[in-house]
Short mmCIF file of N, CA and C in Angstrom, two decimals:
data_model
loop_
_atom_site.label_atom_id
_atom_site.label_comp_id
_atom_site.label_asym_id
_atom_site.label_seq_id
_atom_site.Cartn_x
_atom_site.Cartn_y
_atom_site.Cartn_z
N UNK A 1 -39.13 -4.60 -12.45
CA UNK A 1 -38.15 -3.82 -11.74
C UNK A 1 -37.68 -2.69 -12.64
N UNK A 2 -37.48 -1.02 -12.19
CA UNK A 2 -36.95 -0.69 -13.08
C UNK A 2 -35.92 -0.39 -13.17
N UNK A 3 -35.12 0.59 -14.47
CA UNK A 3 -33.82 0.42 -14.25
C UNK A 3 -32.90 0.92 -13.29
N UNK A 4 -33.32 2.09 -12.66
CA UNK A 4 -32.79 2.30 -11.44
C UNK A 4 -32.69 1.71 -10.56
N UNK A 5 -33.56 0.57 -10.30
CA UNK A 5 -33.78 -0.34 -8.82
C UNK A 5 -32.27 -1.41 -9.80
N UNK A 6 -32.58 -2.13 -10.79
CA UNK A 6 -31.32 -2.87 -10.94
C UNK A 6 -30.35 -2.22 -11.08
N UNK A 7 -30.09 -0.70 -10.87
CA UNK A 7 -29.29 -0.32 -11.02
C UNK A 7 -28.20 -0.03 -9.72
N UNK A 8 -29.00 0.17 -9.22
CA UNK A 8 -29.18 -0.23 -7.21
C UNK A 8 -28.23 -0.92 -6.86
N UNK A 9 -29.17 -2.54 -7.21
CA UNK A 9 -28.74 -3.57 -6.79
C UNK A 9 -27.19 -4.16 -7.63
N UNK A 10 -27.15 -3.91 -8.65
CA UNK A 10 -26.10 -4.25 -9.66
C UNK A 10 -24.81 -3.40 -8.50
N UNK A 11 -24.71 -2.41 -8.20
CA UNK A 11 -23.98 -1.41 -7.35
C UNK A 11 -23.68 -2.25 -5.95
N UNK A 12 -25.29 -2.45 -5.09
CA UNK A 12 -24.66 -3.29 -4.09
C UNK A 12 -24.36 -4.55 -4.23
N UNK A 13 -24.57 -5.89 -5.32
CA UNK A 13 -23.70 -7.01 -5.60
C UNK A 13 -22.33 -6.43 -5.89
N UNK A 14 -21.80 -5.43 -6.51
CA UNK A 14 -20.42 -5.16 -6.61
C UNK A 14 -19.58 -4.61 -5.44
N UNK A 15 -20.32 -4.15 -4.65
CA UNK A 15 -19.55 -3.42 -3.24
C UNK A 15 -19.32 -4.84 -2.47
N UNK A 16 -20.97 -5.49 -2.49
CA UNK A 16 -20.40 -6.86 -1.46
C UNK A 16 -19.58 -7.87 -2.38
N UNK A 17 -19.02 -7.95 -3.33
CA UNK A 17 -18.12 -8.44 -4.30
C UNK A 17 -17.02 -8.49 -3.71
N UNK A 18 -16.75 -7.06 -3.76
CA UNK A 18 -15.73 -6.18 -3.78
C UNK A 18 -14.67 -6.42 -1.92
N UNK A 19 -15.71 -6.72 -1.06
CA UNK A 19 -15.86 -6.00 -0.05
C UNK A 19 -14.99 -7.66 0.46
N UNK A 20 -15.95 -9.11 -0.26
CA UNK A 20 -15.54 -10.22 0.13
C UNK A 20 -14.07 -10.46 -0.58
N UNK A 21 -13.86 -10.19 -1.84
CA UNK A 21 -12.62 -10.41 -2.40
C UNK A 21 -11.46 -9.26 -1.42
N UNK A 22 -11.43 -8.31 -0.66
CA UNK A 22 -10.55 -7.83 0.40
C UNK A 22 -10.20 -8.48 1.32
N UNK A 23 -11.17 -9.60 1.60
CA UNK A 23 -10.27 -10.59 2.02
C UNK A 23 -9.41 -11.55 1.65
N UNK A 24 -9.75 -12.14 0.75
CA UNK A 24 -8.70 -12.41 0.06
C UNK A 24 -7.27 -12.32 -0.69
N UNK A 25 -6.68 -11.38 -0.15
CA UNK A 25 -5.57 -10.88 -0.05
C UNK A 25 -4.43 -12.47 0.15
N UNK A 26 -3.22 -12.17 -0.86
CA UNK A 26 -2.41 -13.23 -0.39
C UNK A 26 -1.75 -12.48 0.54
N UNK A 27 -1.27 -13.73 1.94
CA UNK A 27 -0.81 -13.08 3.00
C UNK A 27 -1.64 -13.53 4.13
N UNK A 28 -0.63 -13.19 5.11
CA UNK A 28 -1.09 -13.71 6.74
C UNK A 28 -1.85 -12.36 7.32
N UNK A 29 -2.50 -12.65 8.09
CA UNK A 29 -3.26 -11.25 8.88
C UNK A 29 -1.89 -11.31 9.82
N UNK A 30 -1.85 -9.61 9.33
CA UNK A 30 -1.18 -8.84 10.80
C UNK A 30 -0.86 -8.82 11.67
N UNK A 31 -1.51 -9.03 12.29
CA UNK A 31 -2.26 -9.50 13.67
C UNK A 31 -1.56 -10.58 14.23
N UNK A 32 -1.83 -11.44 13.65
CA UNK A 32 -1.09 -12.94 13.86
C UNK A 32 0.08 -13.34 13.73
N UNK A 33 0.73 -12.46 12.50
CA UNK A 33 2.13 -12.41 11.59
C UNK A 33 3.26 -11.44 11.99
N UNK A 34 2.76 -10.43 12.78
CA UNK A 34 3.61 -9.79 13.46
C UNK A 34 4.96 -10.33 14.48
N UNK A 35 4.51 -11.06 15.20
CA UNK A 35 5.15 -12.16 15.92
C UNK A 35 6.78 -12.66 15.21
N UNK A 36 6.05 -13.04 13.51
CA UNK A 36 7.22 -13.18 13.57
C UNK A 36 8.04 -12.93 12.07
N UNK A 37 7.53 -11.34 12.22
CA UNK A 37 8.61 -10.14 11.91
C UNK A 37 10.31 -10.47 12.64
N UNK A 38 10.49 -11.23 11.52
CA UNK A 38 12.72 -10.54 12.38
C UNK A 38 12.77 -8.78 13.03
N UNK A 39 13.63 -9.25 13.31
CA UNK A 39 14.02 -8.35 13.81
C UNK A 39 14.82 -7.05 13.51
N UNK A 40 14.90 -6.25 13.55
CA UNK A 40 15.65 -4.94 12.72
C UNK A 40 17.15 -5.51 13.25
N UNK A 41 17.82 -5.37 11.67
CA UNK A 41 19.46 -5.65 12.16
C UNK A 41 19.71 -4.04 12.55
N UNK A 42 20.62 -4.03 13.55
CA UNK A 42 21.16 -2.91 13.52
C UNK A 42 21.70 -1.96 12.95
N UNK A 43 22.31 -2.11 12.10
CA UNK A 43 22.50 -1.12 10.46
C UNK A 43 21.84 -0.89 9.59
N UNK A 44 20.64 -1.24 9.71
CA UNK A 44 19.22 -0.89 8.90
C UNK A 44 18.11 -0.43 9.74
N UNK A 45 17.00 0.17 8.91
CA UNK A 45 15.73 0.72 9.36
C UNK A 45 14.92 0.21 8.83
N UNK A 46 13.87 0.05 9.25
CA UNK A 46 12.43 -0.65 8.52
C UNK A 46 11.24 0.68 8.13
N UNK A 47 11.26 0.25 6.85
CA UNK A 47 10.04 0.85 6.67
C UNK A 47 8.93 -0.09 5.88
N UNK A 48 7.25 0.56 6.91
CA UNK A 48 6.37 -0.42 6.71
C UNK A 48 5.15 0.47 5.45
N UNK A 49 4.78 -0.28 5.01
CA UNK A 49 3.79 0.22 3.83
C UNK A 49 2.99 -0.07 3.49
N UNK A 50 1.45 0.25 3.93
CA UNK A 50 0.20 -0.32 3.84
C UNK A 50 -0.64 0.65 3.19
N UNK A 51 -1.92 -0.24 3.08
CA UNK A 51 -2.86 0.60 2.56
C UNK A 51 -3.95 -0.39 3.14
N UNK A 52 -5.10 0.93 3.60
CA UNK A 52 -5.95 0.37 4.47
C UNK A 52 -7.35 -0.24 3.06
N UNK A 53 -8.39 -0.68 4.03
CA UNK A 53 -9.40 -1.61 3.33
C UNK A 53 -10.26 -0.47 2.42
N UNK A 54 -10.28 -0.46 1.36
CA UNK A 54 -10.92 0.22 0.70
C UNK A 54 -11.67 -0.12 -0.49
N UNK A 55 -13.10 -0.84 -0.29
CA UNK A 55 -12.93 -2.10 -1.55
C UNK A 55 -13.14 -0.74 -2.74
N UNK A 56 -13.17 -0.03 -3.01
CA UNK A 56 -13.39 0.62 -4.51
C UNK A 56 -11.90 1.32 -5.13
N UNK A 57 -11.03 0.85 -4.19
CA UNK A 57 -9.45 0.87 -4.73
C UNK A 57 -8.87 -0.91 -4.75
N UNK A 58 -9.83 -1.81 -4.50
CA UNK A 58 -9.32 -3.01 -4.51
C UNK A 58 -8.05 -3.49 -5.67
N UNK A 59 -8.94 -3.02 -6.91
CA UNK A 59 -7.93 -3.74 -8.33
C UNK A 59 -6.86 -2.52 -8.75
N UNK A 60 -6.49 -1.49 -7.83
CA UNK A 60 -5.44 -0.46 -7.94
C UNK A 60 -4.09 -0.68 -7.32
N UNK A 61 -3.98 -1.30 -7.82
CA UNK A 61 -2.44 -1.55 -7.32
C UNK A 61 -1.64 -0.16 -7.25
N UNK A 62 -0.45 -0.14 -6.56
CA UNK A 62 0.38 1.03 -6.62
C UNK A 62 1.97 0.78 -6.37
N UNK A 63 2.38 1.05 -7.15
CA UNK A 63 4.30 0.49 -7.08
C UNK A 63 4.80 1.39 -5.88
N UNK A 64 5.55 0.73 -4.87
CA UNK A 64 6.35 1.53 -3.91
C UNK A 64 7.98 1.70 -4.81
N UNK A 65 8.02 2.68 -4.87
CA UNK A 65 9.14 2.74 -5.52
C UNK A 65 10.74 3.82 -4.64
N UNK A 66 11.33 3.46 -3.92
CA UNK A 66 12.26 3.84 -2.99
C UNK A 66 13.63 4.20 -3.46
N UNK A 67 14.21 5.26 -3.57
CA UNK A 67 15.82 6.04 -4.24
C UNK A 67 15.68 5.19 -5.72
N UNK A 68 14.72 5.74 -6.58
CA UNK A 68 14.34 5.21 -8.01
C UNK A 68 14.00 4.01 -8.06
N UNK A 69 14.15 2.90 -7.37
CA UNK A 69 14.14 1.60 -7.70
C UNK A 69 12.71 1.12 -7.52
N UNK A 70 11.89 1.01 -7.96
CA UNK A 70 10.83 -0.24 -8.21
C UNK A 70 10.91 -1.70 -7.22
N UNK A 71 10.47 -1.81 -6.31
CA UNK A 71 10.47 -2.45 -5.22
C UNK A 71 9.43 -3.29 -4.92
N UNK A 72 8.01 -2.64 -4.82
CA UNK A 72 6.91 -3.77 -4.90
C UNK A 72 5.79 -3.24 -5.20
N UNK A 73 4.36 -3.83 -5.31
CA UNK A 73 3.17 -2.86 -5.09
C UNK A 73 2.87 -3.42 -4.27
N UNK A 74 1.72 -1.98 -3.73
CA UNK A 74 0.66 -2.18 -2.80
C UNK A 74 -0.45 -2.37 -3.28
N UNK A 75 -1.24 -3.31 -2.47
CA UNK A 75 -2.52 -3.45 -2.54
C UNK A 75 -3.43 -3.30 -1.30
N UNK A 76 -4.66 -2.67 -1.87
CA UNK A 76 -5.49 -2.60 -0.73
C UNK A 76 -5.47 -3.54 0.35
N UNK A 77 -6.09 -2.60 1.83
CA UNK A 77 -5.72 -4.32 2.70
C UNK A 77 -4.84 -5.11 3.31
N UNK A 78 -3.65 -4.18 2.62
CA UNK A 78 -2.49 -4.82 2.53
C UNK A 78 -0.81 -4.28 3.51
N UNK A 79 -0.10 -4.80 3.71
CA UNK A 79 1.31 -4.11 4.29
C UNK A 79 2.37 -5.13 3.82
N UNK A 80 3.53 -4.69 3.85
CA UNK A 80 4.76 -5.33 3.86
C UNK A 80 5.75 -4.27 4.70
N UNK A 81 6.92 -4.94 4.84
CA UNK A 81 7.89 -3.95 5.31
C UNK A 81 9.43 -4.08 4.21
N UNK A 82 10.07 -2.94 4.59
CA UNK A 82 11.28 -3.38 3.70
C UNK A 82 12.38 -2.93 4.16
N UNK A 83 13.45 -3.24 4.61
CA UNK A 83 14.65 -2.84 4.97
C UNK A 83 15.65 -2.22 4.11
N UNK A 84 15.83 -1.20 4.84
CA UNK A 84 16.56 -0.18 4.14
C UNK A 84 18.08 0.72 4.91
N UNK A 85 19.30 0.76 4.25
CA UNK A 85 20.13 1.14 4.81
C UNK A 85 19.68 2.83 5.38
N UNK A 86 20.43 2.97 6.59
CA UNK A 86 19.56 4.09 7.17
C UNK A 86 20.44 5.50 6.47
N UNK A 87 19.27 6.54 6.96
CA UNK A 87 19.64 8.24 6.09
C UNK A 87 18.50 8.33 5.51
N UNK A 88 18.65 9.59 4.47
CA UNK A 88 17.87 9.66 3.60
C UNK A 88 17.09 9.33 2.58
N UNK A 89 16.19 9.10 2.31
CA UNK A 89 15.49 8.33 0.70
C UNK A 89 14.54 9.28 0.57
N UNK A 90 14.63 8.89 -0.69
CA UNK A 90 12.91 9.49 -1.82
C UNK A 90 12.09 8.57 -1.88
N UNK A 91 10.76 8.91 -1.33
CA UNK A 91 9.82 7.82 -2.15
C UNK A 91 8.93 8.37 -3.71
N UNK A 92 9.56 7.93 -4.46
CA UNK A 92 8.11 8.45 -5.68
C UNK A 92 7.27 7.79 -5.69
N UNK A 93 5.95 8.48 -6.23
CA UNK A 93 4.41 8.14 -6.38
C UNK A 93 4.28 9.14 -7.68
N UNK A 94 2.97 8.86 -8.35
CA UNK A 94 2.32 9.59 -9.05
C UNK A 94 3.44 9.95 -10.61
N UNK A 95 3.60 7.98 -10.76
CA UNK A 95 4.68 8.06 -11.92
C UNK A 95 5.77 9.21 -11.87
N UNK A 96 6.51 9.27 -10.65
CA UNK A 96 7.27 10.43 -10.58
C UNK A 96 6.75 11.76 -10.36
N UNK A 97 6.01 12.19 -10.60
CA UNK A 97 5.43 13.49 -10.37
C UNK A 97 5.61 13.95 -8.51
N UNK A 98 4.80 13.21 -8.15
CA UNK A 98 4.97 13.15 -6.25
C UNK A 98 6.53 12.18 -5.83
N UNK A 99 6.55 13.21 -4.81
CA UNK A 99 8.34 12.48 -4.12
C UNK A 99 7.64 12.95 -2.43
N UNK A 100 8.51 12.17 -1.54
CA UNK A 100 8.00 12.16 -0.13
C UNK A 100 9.74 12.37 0.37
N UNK A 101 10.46 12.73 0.93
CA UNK A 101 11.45 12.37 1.56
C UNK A 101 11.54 12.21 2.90
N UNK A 102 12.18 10.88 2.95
CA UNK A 102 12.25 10.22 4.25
C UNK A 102 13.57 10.34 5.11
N UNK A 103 13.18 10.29 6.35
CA UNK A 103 14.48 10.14 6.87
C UNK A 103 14.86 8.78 7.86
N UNK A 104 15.36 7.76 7.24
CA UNK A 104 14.93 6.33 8.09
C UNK A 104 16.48 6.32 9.03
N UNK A 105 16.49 5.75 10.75
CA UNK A 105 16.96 6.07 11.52
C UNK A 105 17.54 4.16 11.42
N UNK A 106 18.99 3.91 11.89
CA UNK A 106 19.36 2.93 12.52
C UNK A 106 18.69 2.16 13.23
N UNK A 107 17.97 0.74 13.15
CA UNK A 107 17.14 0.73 13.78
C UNK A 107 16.03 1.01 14.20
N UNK A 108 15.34 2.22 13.28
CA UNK A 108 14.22 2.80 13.20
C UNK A 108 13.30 2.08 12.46
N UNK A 109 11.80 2.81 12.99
CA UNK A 109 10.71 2.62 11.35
C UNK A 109 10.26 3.53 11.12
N UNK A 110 9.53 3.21 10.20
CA UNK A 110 9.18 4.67 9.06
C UNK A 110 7.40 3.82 8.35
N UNK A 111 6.31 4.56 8.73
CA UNK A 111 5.37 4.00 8.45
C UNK A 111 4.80 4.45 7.33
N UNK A 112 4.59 4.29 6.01
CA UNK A 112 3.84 5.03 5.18
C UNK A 112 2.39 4.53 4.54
N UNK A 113 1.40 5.63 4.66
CA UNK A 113 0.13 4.71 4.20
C UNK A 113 0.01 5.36 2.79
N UNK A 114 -0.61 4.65 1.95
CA UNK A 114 -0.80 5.08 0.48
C UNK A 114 -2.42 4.83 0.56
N UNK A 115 -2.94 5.51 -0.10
CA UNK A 115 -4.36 5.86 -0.75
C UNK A 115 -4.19 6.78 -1.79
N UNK A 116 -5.49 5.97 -2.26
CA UNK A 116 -6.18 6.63 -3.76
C UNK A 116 -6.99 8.09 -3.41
N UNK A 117 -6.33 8.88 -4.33
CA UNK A 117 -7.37 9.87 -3.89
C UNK A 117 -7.62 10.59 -5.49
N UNK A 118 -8.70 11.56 -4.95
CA UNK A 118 -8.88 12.71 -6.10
C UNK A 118 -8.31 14.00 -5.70
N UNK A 119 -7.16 13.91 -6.58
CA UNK A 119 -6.57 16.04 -6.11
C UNK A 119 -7.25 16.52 -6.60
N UNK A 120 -8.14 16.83 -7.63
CA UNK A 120 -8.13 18.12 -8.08
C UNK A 120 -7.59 18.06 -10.06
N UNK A 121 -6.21 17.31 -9.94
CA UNK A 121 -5.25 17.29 -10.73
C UNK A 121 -5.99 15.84 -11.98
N UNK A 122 -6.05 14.75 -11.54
CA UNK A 122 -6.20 13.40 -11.64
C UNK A 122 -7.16 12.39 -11.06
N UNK A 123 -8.16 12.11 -11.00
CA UNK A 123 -8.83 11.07 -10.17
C UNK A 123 -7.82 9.59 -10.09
N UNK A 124 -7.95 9.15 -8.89
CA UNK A 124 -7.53 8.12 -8.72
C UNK A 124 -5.67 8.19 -8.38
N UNK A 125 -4.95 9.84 -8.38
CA UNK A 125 -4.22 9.69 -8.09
C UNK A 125 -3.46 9.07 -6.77
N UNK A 126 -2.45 9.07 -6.42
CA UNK A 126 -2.11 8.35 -5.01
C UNK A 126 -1.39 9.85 -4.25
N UNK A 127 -1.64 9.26 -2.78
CA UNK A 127 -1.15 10.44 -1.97
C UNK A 127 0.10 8.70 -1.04
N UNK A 128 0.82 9.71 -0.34
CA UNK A 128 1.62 8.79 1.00
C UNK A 128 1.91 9.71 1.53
N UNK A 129 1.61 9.19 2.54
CA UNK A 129 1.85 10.06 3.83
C UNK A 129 3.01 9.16 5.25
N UNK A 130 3.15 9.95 5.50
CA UNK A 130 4.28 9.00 6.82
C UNK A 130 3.32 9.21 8.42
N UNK A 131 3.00 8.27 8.92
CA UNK A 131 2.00 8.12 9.68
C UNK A 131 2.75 7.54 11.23
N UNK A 132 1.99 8.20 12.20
CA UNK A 132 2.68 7.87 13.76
C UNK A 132 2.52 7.05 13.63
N UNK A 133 3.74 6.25 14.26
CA UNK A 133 3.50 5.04 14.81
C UNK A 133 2.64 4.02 15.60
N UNK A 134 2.15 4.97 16.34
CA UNK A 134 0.90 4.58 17.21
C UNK A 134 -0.45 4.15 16.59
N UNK A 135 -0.68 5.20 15.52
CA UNK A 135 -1.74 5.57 14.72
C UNK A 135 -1.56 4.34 13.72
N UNK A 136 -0.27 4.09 13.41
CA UNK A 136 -0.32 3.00 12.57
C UNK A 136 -0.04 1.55 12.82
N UNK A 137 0.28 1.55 13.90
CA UNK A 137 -0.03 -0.06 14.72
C UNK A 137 -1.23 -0.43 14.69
N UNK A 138 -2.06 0.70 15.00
CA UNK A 138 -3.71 0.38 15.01
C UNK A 138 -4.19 0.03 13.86
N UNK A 139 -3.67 0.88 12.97
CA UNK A 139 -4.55 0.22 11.63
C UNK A 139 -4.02 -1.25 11.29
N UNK A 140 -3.32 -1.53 11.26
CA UNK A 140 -1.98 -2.59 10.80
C UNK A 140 -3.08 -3.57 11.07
N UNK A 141 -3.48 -4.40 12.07
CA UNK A 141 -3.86 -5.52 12.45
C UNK A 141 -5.06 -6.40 11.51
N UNK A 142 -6.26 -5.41 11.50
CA UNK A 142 -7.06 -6.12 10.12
C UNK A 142 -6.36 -5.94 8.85
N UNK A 143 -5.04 -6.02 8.48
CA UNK A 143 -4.12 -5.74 7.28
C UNK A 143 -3.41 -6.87 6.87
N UNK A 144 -3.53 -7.75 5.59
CA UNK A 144 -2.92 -8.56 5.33
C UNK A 144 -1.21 -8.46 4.83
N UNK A 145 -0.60 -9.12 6.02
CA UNK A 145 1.22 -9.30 5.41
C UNK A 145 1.58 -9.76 4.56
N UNK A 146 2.07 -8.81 3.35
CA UNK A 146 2.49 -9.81 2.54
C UNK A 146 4.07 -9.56 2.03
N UNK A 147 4.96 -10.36 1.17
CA UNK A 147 6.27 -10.12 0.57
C UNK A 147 6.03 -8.83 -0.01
N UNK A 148 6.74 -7.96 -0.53
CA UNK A 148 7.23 -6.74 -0.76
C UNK A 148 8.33 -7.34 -2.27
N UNK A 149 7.12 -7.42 -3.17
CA UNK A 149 7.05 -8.22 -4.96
C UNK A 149 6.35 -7.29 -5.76
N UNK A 150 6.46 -7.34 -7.30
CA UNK A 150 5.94 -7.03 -7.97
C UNK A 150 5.06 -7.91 -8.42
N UNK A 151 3.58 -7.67 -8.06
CA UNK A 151 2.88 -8.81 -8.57
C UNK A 151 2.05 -8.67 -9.70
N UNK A 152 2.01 -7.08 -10.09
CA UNK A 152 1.60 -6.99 -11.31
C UNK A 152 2.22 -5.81 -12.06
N UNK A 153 3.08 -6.68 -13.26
CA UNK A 153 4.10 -6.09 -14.23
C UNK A 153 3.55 -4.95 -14.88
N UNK A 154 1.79 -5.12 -15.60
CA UNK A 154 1.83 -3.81 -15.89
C UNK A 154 1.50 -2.49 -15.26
N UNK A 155 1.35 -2.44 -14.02
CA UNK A 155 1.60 -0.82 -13.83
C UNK A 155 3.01 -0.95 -13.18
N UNK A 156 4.30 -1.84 -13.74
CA UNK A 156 5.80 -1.40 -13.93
C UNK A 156 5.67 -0.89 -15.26
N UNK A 157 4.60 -1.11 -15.90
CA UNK A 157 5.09 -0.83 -17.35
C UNK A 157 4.69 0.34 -17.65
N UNK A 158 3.53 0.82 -16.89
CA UNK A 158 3.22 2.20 -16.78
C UNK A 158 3.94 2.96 -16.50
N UNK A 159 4.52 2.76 -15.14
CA UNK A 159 5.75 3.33 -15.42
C UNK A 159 7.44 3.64 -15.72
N UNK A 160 7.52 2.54 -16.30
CA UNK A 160 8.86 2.54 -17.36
C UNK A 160 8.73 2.57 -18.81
N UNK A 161 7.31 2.31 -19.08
CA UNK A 161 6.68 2.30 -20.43
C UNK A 161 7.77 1.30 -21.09
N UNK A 162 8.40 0.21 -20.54
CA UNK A 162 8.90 -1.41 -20.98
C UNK A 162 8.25 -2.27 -20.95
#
């Protein structure tokens, strides 16, 4: 065989690797778990935060971080939601560099998807975007629910450098 052909194959054992460990996500499917989402209290807004299946961002975690505070990461595959007193917020990304401002409504939601991208600037930086609702119900369902945790300390440490 030569080295290009194992080089091939070495590529597609890692995609289908890659592709089976996306399921594995801790967490309920979407789909199923939606049901039984509480309910928005009335003096708060929900905002939901996913990131769709992407196995070559699998081991990229990304901190949602909301009016400065460090809140949880995302992982591919993945959503949580988080309640938030309603008005204005910042979301940072991109260790501070990127800010999004939101405007979350009483009773409202606020959908944001995060992906890895390449600007230009950084490979592998993150973009968020705030996404229709409609548009994002749809994706939601093959998306594993999970708590809204920090499940891995060091990219907090990346960015607090603690």
């Amino acid at each position: 065989m030569t080295f290009k052909a194992q080089n091939y194959f070495s590529i597609i054992g890692l995609v289908l690797l890659a592709l089976a460990l996306v399921g594995c996500a801790v967490g309920d499917p979407y789909g199923s778990a939606k049901n039984k989402i509480p309910e928005i209290k009335s003096d708060m807004g929900r905002i939901f935060v996913y990131r769709s299946r992407n196995p070559f961002a699998l081991f990229h975690s990304r901190i949602f971080t909301l009016d400065g505070k460090h809140l949880a990461d995302t992982l591919a595959s993945t959503v949580f939601y988080y309640d938030a007193k309603p008005g204005p917020h910042v979301v940072d990304y991109n260790n501070g560099l990127s800010k999004l401002n939101i405007n979350l409504s009483a009773g409202g939601k606020i959908y944001l998807k995060y992906s890895i991208v390449s600007d230009g600037t950084v490979k592998g930086n993150t973009a968020v975007e705030i996404i229709d609702p409609k548009i994002a119900e749809a994706d939601l369902p093959g998306l594993q629910l999970i708590k809204p945790e920090i499940r891995h300390p060091d990219e907090l440490k990346k960015l607090t450098g603690k």
